[in-house]
Every structure is written in C-alpha cells, then in structure tokens.
Amino acid sequence: MLNPDGVINGCHRCSLSADDLNRCWTDPLPNVQPTVYHTKALLVTLKQMGKLPLVFCDYHGHSRRKNVFLFGCNGQFSWSPNDSQRNDACVEMLPKILNHLAPSFSILNCNFSVEYNRESTARVTIWRQLGLQLSYTMESSYCGCDQGPYKDYHLGISQLLEMGCKFCQGIQHLLEKLKTCKDNNFLGSKNTLDEKLLKSEQFAGQADVNY
C-alpha cells in the first residue's frame, strides 16, 4: 500500500499531504511522496541491475465503470506521435488471458490509450521512463459487476481474493506463452503473437474457471 496515511484517515486517493499519489510518478519528492519516490527508485535500481520485472501493476478502485479491468499503454494509441514507433503489441496478452480466467474481469472495459493528462500516473511513467511494456493499472469497481456470475452483485473480499489468485495464474500462463518468443523484447509480428495467444486462451479457458 502506497497511501497508508491517507487510507487510515479515510482518504481513498490523496495522502495527508493532499497529493494524488497516482499523479506524481514523473518526478516524486522524497519528503512529500516518500512511498512513491522509493518504489520508483527500487524499480530504477532493478533496471540498472538488469532485473526489471516482466509486469508492473498498480491496483485501484474505480467509481464509475463496472467489473475488474486493466488500463495499459500502447504507443499506437498515444497522444504523442513519437510513441507510434513503439512495439506494444504484447500489452493485450495478459488482459485477454484474464478475460478467460477471472469471472469478474471484463476486457470490454479495458483501455490501452496513452493520454497526455495521464503522463504522471504510475503505469505511463514506468512504461515511458523505464521501458516496461507490460505496465498496468488494475481497476476494481465500487459499483459491482454487469456481466458473468457476479452480475448485479458488489465485489466483496472473496471476489477480490479470487481476482488476485487469477491474476497470478494469468501471469503464469503469460510466462508459458512468452517462452516461445525469441527474445525479451517480445519481437515478432502481431499475427504471430495473436496465434500464440489463441493457444494460451484455449489453455487458460480450460483451467480453473467456474462460470
């Protein structure tokens, strides 16, 4: 948890310094946003060591959209023309796997655009500054689900725990899939990636899913 002082005082978004901690990742201050500053510093250090994680995910609650979903970064849908040269075809792999694994997850609610007013968020900063392609925000709705077995129900502790379990399983399926790639840059045509993903989806769709 990066906002312990805010949460313990009833704030779901801002810290006690009145900062939105998901709008300061570009250049966090150590004495004002220490949790963000040191988390980012850890990721920078890991990159320098050549041990940058495969996936970065920031977990949030969402007050309007329903279900559980991911925001990711695809340079093809960026406000900056310079991002169009980036190869981010792999960003939709994990969401598609989760769409088969997790009853509360909805890929229809996912979004992979990079907006100018989101540049200082965790996912965009890690994607842009550290070059981590699979950088996400996972949103869990305050408003419940409108699809699947949890339709018209709120998401409780058991559903959130289930989503966490399915997220870990999804990463495992993703790792198995990426073993077939030739290098760590996820090189390959989008058609090739989609063909491999289809096999992963077929496998994931048979594993531990109770609809």
PDB file of C-alpha atoms in Angstrom, residues 5-206:
ATOM      1  CA  ASP A   5      -1.570   7.637   5.950  1.00  0.00           C
ATOM      2  CA  GLY A   6      -4.384   8.670   3.622  1.00  0.00           C
ATOM      3  CA  VAL A   7      -6.266   5.369   3.823  1.00  0.00           C
ATOM      4  CA  ILE A   8      -6.136   5.118   7.610  1.00  0.00           C
ATOM      5  CA  ASN A   9      -7.713   8.585   7.721  1.00  0.00           C
ATOM      6  CA  GLY A  10     -10.462   7.719   5.247  1.00  0.00           C
ATOM      7  CA  CYS A  11      -8.945   9.080   2.016  1.00  0.00           C
ATOM      8  CA  HIS A  12      -9.044   6.703  -0.945  1.00  0.00           C
ATOM      9  CA  ARG A  13      -6.987   8.828  -3.329  1.00  0.00           C
ATOM     10  CA  CYS A  14      -4.902  11.532  -1.614  1.00  0.00           C
ATOM     11  CA  SER A  15      -2.256  11.280   1.085  1.00  0.00           C
ATOM     12  CA  LEU A  16      -2.248  13.563   4.135  1.00  0.00           C
ATOM     13  CA  SER A  17      -0.035  15.935   2.144  1.00  0.00           C
ATOM     14  CA  ALA A  18      -3.102  16.383  -0.125  1.00  0.00           C
ATOM     15  CA  ASP A  19      -1.248  14.838  -3.074  1.00  0.00           C
ATOM     16  CA  ASP A  20      -2.870  12.452  -5.514  1.00  0.00           C
ATOM     17  CA  LEU A  21      -0.253   9.703  -5.331  1.00  0.00           C
ATOM     18  CA  ASN A  22      -1.073   8.496  -8.827  1.00  0.00           C
ATOM     19  CA  ARG A  23      -0.267  11.871 -10.372  1.00  0.00           C
ATOM     20  CA  CYS A  24       3.288  12.384  -9.119  1.00  0.00           C
ATOM     21  CA  TRP A  25       5.276   9.494 -10.578  1.00  0.00           C
ATOM     22  CA  THR A  26       7.131  11.558 -13.172  1.00  0.00           C
ATOM     23  CA  ASP A  27       9.265  13.281 -10.528  1.00  0.00           C
ATOM     24  CA  PRO A  28       8.200  12.324  -6.973  1.00  0.00           C
ATOM     25  CA  LEU A  29       9.622  14.228  -3.998  1.00  0.00           C
ATOM     26  CA  PRO A  30      11.241  12.104  -1.257  1.00  0.00           C
ATOM     27  CA  ASN A  31       9.948  14.255   1.602  1.00  0.00           C
ATOM     28  CA  VAL A  32       6.398  14.745   0.237  1.00  0.00           C
ATOM     29  CA  GLN A  33       5.638  11.487  -1.619  1.00  0.00           C
ATOM     30  CA  PRO A  34       8.120   9.083   0.038  1.00  0.00           C
ATOM     31  CA  THR A  35       6.292   5.855  -0.792  1.00  0.00           C
ATOM     32  CA  VAL A  36       6.131   6.713  -4.493  1.00  0.00           C
ATOM     33  CA  TYR A  37       9.697   8.038  -4.514  1.00  0.00           C
ATOM     34  CA  HIS A  38      11.200   4.883  -3.015  1.00  0.00           C
ATOM     35  CA  THR A  39       9.024   2.492  -5.026  1.00  0.00           C
ATOM     36  CA  LYS A  40      10.145   4.167  -8.225  1.00  0.00           C
ATOM     37  CA  ALA A  41      13.752   4.196  -7.000  1.00  0.00           C
ATOM     38  CA  LEU A  42      13.531   0.434  -6.421  1.00  0.00           C
ATOM     39  CA  LEU A  43      12.315  -0.100  -9.991  1.00  0.00           C
ATOM     40  CA  VAL A  44      15.076   2.137 -11.369  1.00  0.00           C
ATOM     41  CA  THR A  45      17.652   0.130  -9.400  1.00  0.00           C
ATOM     42  CA  LEU A  46      16.238  -3.155 -10.679  1.00  0.00           C
ATOM     43  CA  LYS A  47      16.503  -1.871 -14.241  1.00  0.00           C
ATOM     44  CA  GLN A  48      20.123  -0.872 -13.675  1.00  0.00           C
ATOM     45  CA  MET A  49      20.767  -4.396 -12.403  1.00  0.00           C
ATOM     46  CA  GLY A  50      19.074  -5.882 -15.466  1.00  0.00           C
ATOM     47  CA  LYS A  51      16.270  -7.312 -13.314  1.00  0.00           C
ATOM     48  CA  LEU A  52      13.298  -5.175 -14.304  1.00  0.00           C
ATOM     49  CA  PRO A  53      10.043  -7.110 -13.651  1.00  0.00           C
ATOM     50  CA  LEU A  54       8.084  -8.574 -16.542  1.00  0.00           C
ATOM     51  CA  VAL A  55       4.856  -6.952 -15.280  1.00  0.00           C
ATOM     52  CA  PHE A  56       4.138  -3.816 -13.257  1.00  0.00           C
ATOM     53  CA  CYS A  57       0.628  -3.384 -11.898  1.00  0.00           C
ATOM     54  CA  ASP A  58      -0.844  -0.622  -9.739  1.00  0.00           C
ATOM     55  CA  TYR A  59      -4.122  -1.531  -8.004  1.00  0.00           C
ATOM     56  CA  HIS A  60      -7.004   0.927  -7.708  1.00  0.00           C
ATOM     57  CA  GLY A  61     -10.729   1.193  -7.080  1.00  0.00           C
ATOM     58  CA  HIS A  62     -12.933   2.732  -9.776  1.00  0.00           C
ATOM     59  CA  SER A  63     -16.027   4.774  -9.007  1.00  0.00           C
ATOM     60  CA  ARG A  64     -17.845   4.560 -12.368  1.00  0.00           C
ATOM     61  CA  ARG A  65     -17.019   1.617 -14.623  1.00  0.00           C
ATOM     62  CA  LYS A  66     -18.158  -1.803 -13.511  1.00  0.00           C
ATOM     63  CA  ASN A  67     -16.253  -5.103 -13.204  1.00  0.00           C
ATOM     64  CA  VAL A  68     -12.482  -5.518 -12.864  1.00  0.00           C
ATOM     65  CA  PHE A  69     -10.340  -4.330 -15.772  1.00  0.00           C
ATOM     66  CA  LEU A  70      -6.898  -3.086 -16.797  1.00  0.00           C
ATOM     67  CA  PHE A  71      -5.524   0.143 -18.181  1.00  0.00           C
ATOM     68  CA  GLY A  72      -2.344  -0.375 -20.218  1.00  0.00           C
ATOM     69  CA  CYS A  73      -0.094   1.512 -22.605  1.00  0.00           C
ATOM     70  CA  ASN A  74       0.017   1.073 -26.369  1.00  0.00           C
ATOM     71  CA  GLY A  75       2.067   3.592 -28.330  1.00  0.00           C
ATOM     72  CA  GLN A  76      -0.270   3.192 -31.297  1.00  0.00           C
ATOM     73  CA  PHE A  77      -2.959   4.934 -29.237  1.00  0.00           C
ATOM     74  CA  SER A  78      -0.792   7.636 -27.698  1.00  0.00           C
ATOM     75  CA  TRP A  79      -1.213  11.403 -27.712  1.00  0.00           C
ATOM     76  CA  SER A  80       2.462  11.663 -28.761  1.00  0.00           C
ATOM     77  CA  PRO A  81       3.293  10.849 -32.417  1.00  0.00           C
ATOM     78  CA  ASN A  82       6.756   9.676 -31.298  1.00  0.00           C
ATOM     79  CA  ASP A  83       5.202   6.712 -29.494  1.00  0.00           C
ATOM     80  CA  SER A  84       3.833   5.220 -32.712  1.00  0.00           C
ATOM     81  CA  GLN A  85       7.234   3.605 -33.349  1.00  0.00           C
ATOM     82  CA  ARG A  86       7.000   1.505 -30.200  1.00  0.00           C
ATOM     83  CA  ASN A  87       6.159  -2.199 -30.458  1.00  0.00           C
ATOM     84  CA  ASP A  88       3.496  -2.682 -27.793  1.00  0.00           C
ATOM     85  CA  ALA A  89       1.551  -5.483 -29.452  1.00  0.00           C
ATOM     86  CA  CYS A  90       2.011  -7.631 -26.342  1.00  0.00           C
ATOM     87  CA  VAL A  91       0.113  -5.299 -23.999  1.00  0.00           C
ATOM     88  CA  GLU A  92      -3.235  -7.027 -24.614  1.00  0.00           C
ATOM     89  CA  MET A  93      -1.940 -10.550 -23.923  1.00  0.00           C
ATOM     90  CA  LEU A  94      -2.472 -10.554 -20.160  1.00  0.00           C
ATOM     91  CA  PRO A  95      -5.934  -8.906 -20.307  1.00  0.00           C
ATOM     92  CA  LYS A  96      -7.108 -11.498 -22.844  1.00  0.00           C
ATOM     93  CA  ILE A  97      -5.864 -14.320 -20.638  1.00  0.00           C
ATOM     94  CA  LEU A  98      -7.540 -12.808 -17.569  1.00  0.00           C
ATOM     95  CA  ASN A  99     -10.770 -12.429 -19.507  1.00  0.00           C
ATOM     96  CA  HIS A 100     -10.910 -16.219 -19.707  1.00  0.00           C
ATOM     97  CA  LEU A 101      -9.634 -16.952 -16.215  1.00  0.00           C
ATOM     98  CA  ALA A 102     -11.402 -14.460 -13.945  1.00  0.00           C
ATOM     99  CA  PRO A 103     -15.221 -14.265 -13.671  1.00  0.00           C
ATOM    100  CA  SER A 104     -15.172 -10.632 -12.506  1.00  0.00           C
ATOM    101  CA  PHE A 105     -12.770  -9.431 -15.226  1.00  0.00           C
ATOM    102  CA  SER A 106     -14.036  -7.731 -18.383  1.00  0.00           C
ATOM    103  CA  ILE A 107     -11.784  -6.966 -21.340  1.00  0.00           C
ATOM    104  CA  LEU A 108     -14.516  -4.745 -22.773  1.00  0.00           C
ATOM    105  CA  ASN A 109     -13.788  -2.248 -20.008  1.00  0.00           C
ATOM    106  CA  CYS A 110     -10.025  -2.240 -20.655  1.00  0.00           C
ATOM    107  CA  ASN A 111      -8.267   0.689 -22.302  1.00  0.00           C
ATOM    108  CA  PHE A 112      -4.757   0.886 -23.757  1.00  0.00           C
ATOM    109  CA  SER A 113      -4.543   4.529 -24.817  1.00  0.00           C
ATOM    110  CA  VAL A 114      -1.827   6.880 -23.536  1.00  0.00           C
ATOM    111  CA  GLU A 115      -3.361  10.254 -22.726  1.00  0.00           C
ATOM    112  CA  TYR A 116      -1.433  13.451 -22.082  1.00  0.00           C
ATOM    113  CA  ASN A 117      -3.181  14.039 -18.756  1.00  0.00           C
ATOM    114  CA  ARG A 118      -2.134  10.564 -17.562  1.00  0.00           C
ATOM    115  CA  GLU A 119       1.607  11.031 -18.129  1.00  0.00           C
ATOM    116  CA  SER A 120       2.313  11.306 -14.396  1.00  0.00           C
ATOM    117  CA  THR A 121       0.491   8.091 -13.475  1.00  0.00           C
ATOM    118  CA  ALA A 122       2.427   5.036 -12.350  1.00  0.00           C
ATOM    119  CA  ARG A 123       1.645   2.904 -15.403  1.00  0.00           C
ATOM    120  CA  VAL A 124       2.590   5.549 -18.002  1.00  0.00           C
ATOM    121  CA  THR A 125       5.715   6.672 -16.143  1.00  0.00           C
ATOM    122  CA  ILE A 126       7.015   3.113 -15.756  1.00  0.00           C
ATOM    123  CA  TRP A 127       6.168   2.367 -19.395  1.00  0.00           C
ATOM    124  CA  ARG A 128       7.812   5.522 -20.713  1.00  0.00           C
ATOM    125  CA  GLN A 129      10.769   6.137 -18.406  1.00  0.00           C
ATOM    126  CA  LEU A 130      11.756   2.542 -17.660  1.00  0.00           C
ATOM    127  CA  GLY A 131      10.614   0.938 -20.905  1.00  0.00           C
ATOM    128  CA  LEU A 132       8.483  -1.725 -19.224  1.00  0.00           C
ATOM    129  CA  GLN A 133       5.909  -2.690 -21.835  1.00  0.00           C
ATOM    130  CA  LEU A 134       3.543  -4.604 -19.558  1.00  0.00           C
ATOM    131  CA  SER A 135       2.756  -1.718 -17.226  1.00  0.00           C
ATOM    132  CA  TYR A 136      -0.843  -1.650 -15.990  1.00  0.00           C
ATOM    133  CA  THR A 137      -3.361  -0.180 -13.624  1.00  0.00           C
ATOM    134  CA  MET A 138      -5.880  -2.742 -12.405  1.00  0.00           C
ATOM    135  CA  GLU A 139      -9.208  -1.179 -11.504  1.00  0.00           C
ATOM    136  CA  SER A 140     -11.794  -2.871  -9.307  1.00  0.00           C
ATOM    137  CA  SER A 141     -15.214  -1.274  -9.435  1.00  0.00           C
ATOM    138  CA  TYR A 142     -17.023   0.169  -6.433  1.00  0.00           C
ATOM    139  CA  CYS A 143     -20.205  -0.457  -8.450  1.00  0.00           C
ATOM    140  CA  GLY A 144     -20.108  -4.228  -8.811  1.00  0.00           C
ATOM    141  CA  CYS A 145     -20.371  -6.292 -11.994  1.00  0.00           C
ATOM    142  CA  ASP A 146     -22.673  -6.170 -15.002  1.00  0.00           C
ATOM    143  CA  GLN A 147     -21.602  -9.498 -16.526  1.00  0.00           C
ATOM    144  CA  GLY A 148     -20.739 -13.066 -15.613  1.00  0.00           C
ATOM    145  CA  PRO A 149     -21.727 -14.940 -12.437  1.00  0.00           C
ATOM    146  CA  TYR A 150     -21.386 -11.786 -10.318  1.00  0.00           C
ATOM    147  CA  LYS A 151     -23.770  -9.700 -12.401  1.00  0.00           C
ATOM    148  CA  ASP A 152     -25.783  -7.262 -10.245  1.00  0.00           C
ATOM    149  CA  TYR A 153     -23.607  -8.030  -7.203  1.00  0.00           C
ATOM    150  CA  HIS A 154     -20.970  -5.920  -5.484  1.00  0.00           C
ATOM    151  CA  LEU A 155     -17.399  -7.172  -5.360  1.00  0.00           C
ATOM    152  CA  GLY A 156     -16.616  -8.412  -1.865  1.00  0.00           C
ATOM    153  CA  ILE A 157     -13.483  -9.700  -0.188  1.00  0.00           C
ATOM    154  CA  SER A 158     -13.885 -13.220  -1.617  1.00  0.00           C
ATOM    155  CA  GLN A 159     -14.206 -11.887  -5.177  1.00  0.00           C
ATOM    156  CA  LEU A 160     -11.146  -9.651  -4.743  1.00  0.00           C
ATOM    157  CA  LEU A 161      -9.123 -12.546  -3.342  1.00  0.00           C
ATOM    158  CA  GLU A 162     -10.254 -14.672  -6.282  1.00  0.00           C
ATOM    159  CA  MET A 163      -9.173 -11.917  -8.708  1.00  0.00           C
ATOM    160  CA  GLY A 164      -5.748 -11.777  -7.077  1.00  0.00           C
ATOM    161  CA  CYS A 165      -5.386 -15.538  -7.476  1.00  0.00           C
ATOM    162  CA  LYS A 166      -6.466 -15.397 -11.120  1.00  0.00           C
ATOM    163  CA  PHE A 167      -4.056 -12.525 -11.762  1.00  0.00           C
ATOM    164  CA  CYS A 168      -1.168 -14.693 -10.556  1.00  0.00           C
ATOM    165  CA  GLN A 169      -2.393 -17.600 -12.660  1.00  0.00           C
ATOM    166  CA  GLY A 170      -2.656 -15.239 -15.624  1.00  0.00           C
ATOM    167  CA  ILE A 171       0.978 -14.213 -15.256  1.00  0.00           C
ATOM    168  CA  GLN A 172       1.949 -17.882 -15.149  1.00  0.00           C
ATOM    169  CA  HIS A 173       0.066 -18.509 -18.406  1.00  0.00           C
ATOM    170  CA  LEU A 174       1.733 -15.417 -19.866  1.00  0.00           C
ATOM    171  CA  LEU A 175       5.184 -16.703 -18.887  1.00  0.00           C
ATOM    172  CA  GLU A 176       4.458 -20.051 -20.505  1.00  0.00           C
ATOM    173  CA  LYS A 177       3.391 -18.267 -23.658  1.00  0.00           C
ATOM    174  CA  LEU A 178       6.393 -15.961 -23.769  1.00  0.00           C
ATOM    175  CA  LYS A 179       8.784 -18.907 -23.580  1.00  0.00           C
ATOM    176  CA  THR A 180       8.052 -19.338 -27.274  1.00  0.00           C
ATOM    177  CA  CYS A 181       9.243 -15.819 -28.084  1.00  0.00           C
ATOM    178  CA  LYS A 182      12.801 -15.446 -29.355  1.00  0.00           C
ATOM    179  CA  ASP A 183      13.946 -12.627 -27.065  1.00  0.00           C
ATOM    180  CA  ASN A 184      12.961 -10.407 -24.138  1.00  0.00           C
ATOM    181  CA  ASN A 185      11.830  -7.578 -26.435  1.00  0.00           C
ATOM    182  CA  PHE A 186       8.703  -9.517 -27.475  1.00  0.00           C
ATOM    183  CA  LEU A 187       9.743  -9.247 -31.122  1.00  0.00           C
ATOM    184  CA  GLY A 188       7.531 -10.836 -33.743  1.00  0.00           C
ATOM    185  CA  SER A 189       4.599  -9.918 -35.896  1.00  0.00           C
ATOM    186  CA  LYS A 190       1.229  -9.187 -34.353  1.00  0.00           C
ATOM    187  CA  ASN A 191      -0.251 -12.132 -36.256  1.00  0.00           C
ATOM    188  CA  THR A 192       2.318 -14.458 -34.698  1.00  0.00           C
ATOM    189  CA  LEU A 193       1.549 -13.088 -31.247  1.00  0.00           C
ATOM    190  CA  ASP A 194      -2.185 -13.487 -31.804  1.00  0.00           C
ATOM    191  CA  GLU A 195      -1.734 -17.092 -32.924  1.00  0.00           C
ATOM    192  CA  LYS A 196       0.276 -17.880 -29.796  1.00  0.00           C
ATOM    193  CA  LEU A 197      -2.233 -16.033 -27.647  1.00  0.00           C
ATOM    194  CA  LEU A 198      -5.105 -18.055 -29.090  1.00  0.00           C
ATOM    195  CA  LYS A 199      -3.386 -21.216 -27.893  1.00  0.00           C
ATOM    196  CA  SER A 200      -2.874 -19.632 -24.462  1.00  0.00           C
ATOM    197  CA  GLU A 201      -6.527 -18.562 -24.348  1.00  0.00           C
ATOM    198  CA  GLN A 202      -7.683 -22.069 -25.208  1.00  0.00           C
ATOM    199  CA  PHE A 203      -5.473 -23.447 -22.446  1.00  0.00           C
ATOM    200  CA  ALA A 204      -6.472 -20.746 -19.956  1.00  0.00           C
ATOM    201  CA  GLY A 205     -10.136 -21.202 -20.751  1.00  0.00           C
ATOM    202  CA  GLN A 206      -9.913 -24.805 -19.562  1.00  0.00           C
TER     203      GLN A 206
END
